[in-house]
XYZ file of C-alpha atoms in Angstrom:
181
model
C 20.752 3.375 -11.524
C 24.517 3.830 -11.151
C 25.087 4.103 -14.886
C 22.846 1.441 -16.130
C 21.066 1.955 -19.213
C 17.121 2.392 -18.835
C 14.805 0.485 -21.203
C 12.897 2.315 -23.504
C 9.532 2.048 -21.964
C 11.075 3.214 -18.489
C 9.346 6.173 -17.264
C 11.465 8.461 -14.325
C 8.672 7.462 -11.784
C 9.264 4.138 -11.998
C 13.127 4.554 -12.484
C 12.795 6.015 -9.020
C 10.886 3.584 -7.312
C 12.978 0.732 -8.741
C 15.958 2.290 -7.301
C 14.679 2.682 -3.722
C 13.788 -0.748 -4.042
C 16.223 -3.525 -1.412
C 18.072 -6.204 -3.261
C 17.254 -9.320 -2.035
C 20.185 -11.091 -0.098
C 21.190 -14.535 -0.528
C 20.212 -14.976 3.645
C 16.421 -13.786 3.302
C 13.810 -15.856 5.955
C 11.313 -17.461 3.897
C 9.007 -16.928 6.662
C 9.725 -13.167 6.827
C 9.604 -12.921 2.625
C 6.062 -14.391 2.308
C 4.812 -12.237 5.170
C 5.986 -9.059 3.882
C 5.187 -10.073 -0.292
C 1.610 -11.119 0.634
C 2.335 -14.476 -0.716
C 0.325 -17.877 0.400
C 2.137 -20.696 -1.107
C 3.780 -24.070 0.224
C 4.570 -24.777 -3.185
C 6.768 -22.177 -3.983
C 8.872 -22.318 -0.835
C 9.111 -26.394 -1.672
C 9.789 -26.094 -5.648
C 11.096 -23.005 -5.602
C 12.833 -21.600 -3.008
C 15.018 -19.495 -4.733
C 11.875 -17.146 -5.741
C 11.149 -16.176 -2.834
C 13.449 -13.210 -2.004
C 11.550 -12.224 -5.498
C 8.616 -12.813 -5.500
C 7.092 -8.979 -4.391
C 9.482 -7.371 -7.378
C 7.764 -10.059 -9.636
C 4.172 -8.946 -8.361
C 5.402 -5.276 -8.780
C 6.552 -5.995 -12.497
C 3.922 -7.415 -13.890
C 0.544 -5.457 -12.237
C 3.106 -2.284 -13.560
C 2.493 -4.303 -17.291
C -0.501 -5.702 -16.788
C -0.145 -9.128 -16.820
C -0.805 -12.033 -14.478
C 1.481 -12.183 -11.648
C 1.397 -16.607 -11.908
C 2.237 -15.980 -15.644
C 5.182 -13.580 -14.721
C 6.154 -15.997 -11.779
C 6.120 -18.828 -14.077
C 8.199 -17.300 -17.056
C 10.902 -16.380 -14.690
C 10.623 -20.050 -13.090
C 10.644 -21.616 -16.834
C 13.689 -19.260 -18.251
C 15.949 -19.349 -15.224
C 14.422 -21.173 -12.252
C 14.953 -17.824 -9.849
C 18.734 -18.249 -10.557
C 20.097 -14.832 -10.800
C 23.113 -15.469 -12.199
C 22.200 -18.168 -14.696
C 23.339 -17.289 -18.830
C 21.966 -19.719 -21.459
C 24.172 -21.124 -24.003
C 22.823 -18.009 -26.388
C 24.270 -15.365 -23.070
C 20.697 -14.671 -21.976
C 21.386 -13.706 -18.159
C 19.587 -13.465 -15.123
C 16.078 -14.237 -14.087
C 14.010 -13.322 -16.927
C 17.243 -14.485 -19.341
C 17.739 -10.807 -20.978
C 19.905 -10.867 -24.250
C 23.047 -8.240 -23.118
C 24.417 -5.677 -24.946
C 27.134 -7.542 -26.752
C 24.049 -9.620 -28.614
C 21.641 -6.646 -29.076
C 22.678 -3.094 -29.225
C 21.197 -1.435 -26.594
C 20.821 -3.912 -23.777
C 22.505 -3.896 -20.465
C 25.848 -5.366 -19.344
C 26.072 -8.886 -18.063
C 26.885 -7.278 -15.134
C 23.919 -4.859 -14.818
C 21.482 -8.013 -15.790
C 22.686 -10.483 -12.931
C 21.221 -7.372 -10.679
C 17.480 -8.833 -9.498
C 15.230 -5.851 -9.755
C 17.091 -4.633 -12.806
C 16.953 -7.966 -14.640
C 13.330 -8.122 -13.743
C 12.239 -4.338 -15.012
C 13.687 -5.182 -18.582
C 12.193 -8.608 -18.588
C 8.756 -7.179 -17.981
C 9.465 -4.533 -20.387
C 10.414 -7.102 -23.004
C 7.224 -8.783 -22.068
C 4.790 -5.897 -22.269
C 6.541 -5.313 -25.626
C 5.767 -8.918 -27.049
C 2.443 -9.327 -26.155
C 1.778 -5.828 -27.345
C 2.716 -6.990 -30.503
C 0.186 -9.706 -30.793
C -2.353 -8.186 -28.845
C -5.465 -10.816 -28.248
C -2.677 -13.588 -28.985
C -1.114 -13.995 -25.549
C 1.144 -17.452 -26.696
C 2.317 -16.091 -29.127
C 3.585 -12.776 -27.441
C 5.230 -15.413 -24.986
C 6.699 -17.055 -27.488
C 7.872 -13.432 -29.329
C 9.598 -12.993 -25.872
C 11.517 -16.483 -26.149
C 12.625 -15.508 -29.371
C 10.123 -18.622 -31.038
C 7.196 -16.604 -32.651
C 5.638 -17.146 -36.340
C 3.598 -14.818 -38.030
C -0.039 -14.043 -36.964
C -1.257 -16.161 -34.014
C 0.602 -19.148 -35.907
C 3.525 -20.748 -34.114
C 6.251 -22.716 -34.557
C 6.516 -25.412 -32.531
C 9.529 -24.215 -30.537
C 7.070 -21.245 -29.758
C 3.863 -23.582 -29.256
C 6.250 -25.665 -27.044
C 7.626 -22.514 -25.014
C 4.366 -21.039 -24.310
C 2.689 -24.108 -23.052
C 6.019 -24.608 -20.701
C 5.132 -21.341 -19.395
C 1.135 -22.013 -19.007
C 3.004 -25.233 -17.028
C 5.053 -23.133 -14.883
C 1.975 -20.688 -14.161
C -0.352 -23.492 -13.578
C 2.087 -24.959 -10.666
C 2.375 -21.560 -8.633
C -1.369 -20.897 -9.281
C -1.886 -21.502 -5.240
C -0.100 -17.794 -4.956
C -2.375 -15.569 -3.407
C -1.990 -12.256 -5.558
C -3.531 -8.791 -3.165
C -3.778 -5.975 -5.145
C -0.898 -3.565 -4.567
């Protein structure tokens, strides 16, 4: 992927497909998006717009990690509302607000994370990781991803707080129509 470094997890299939993949423009039809990412929704186009061009790659991400495609949908909504070139105050970038390589060894560019599909592999990956770790604990492995867990299947409150925003987020989008793939 033109130099960028591949997350751990990565396998070559899936480096391959990712590459083929199209990276959504700035001028994509909303009508033309939902058609061709099997998507349902008025809400989403209403709230959130900016998802749209997305919202297929975020399907694609999580069924690839096994998690709920809402729950995806709604962490990316919660940590950057579909803004691909938002940072935090911390220098999390992109949609799924990855941690770069000048904060953790390892990690992309700032550059390579403001790239949609990209951005959205390693967030997944970080996600499969995290609730791997707290397997039959799904908050808290949202709240490992935020950076917010406590030990066990207790959390901190920043952590209880982050994973109930995300529930929130999920909840909202629930009207999207997830086909299998």
């Amino acid at each position: 992927m033109r130099g960028m470094l591949i997350p751990p997890l990565m396998g070559a299939a899936v480096l391959a497909i990712s590459t083929l993949l199209p990276v959504p423009s700035s001028k994509v039809d909303p009508v033309k998006a939902i058609t061709t990412t099997k998507v349902n929704s008025s809400v989403i186009i209403k709230h959130y717009p900016a998802c749209v061009p997305y919202l297929e790659r975020i399907r694609q991400e999580a069924n690839r990690i096994g998690v709920r495609p809402n729950m995806f949908l709604g962490l990316i909504i919660y940590e950057s509302g579909c803004n691909t070139n938002a940072i935090s105050k911390a220098g999390a970038v992109g949609l799924g607000q990855v941690m770069p390589d000048y904060t953790i060894k390892g990690r992309p560019s700032t550059t390579a994370l403001k790239e949609p599909n990209f951005n959205l592999m390693w967030s997944a990956n970080i996600l499969r990781g995290a609730l791997s770790a707290y397997k039959g604990c799904e908050a808290q492995g949202l709240a490992r991803y935020n950076g917010s867990a406590g030990k066990g299947c207790t959390m901190t409150n920043l952590g209880q707080n982050y994973s109930r925003m995300v529930y929130a987020m999920e909840a909202k989008v629930k009207e999207w129509k997830v086909y299998p793939p």
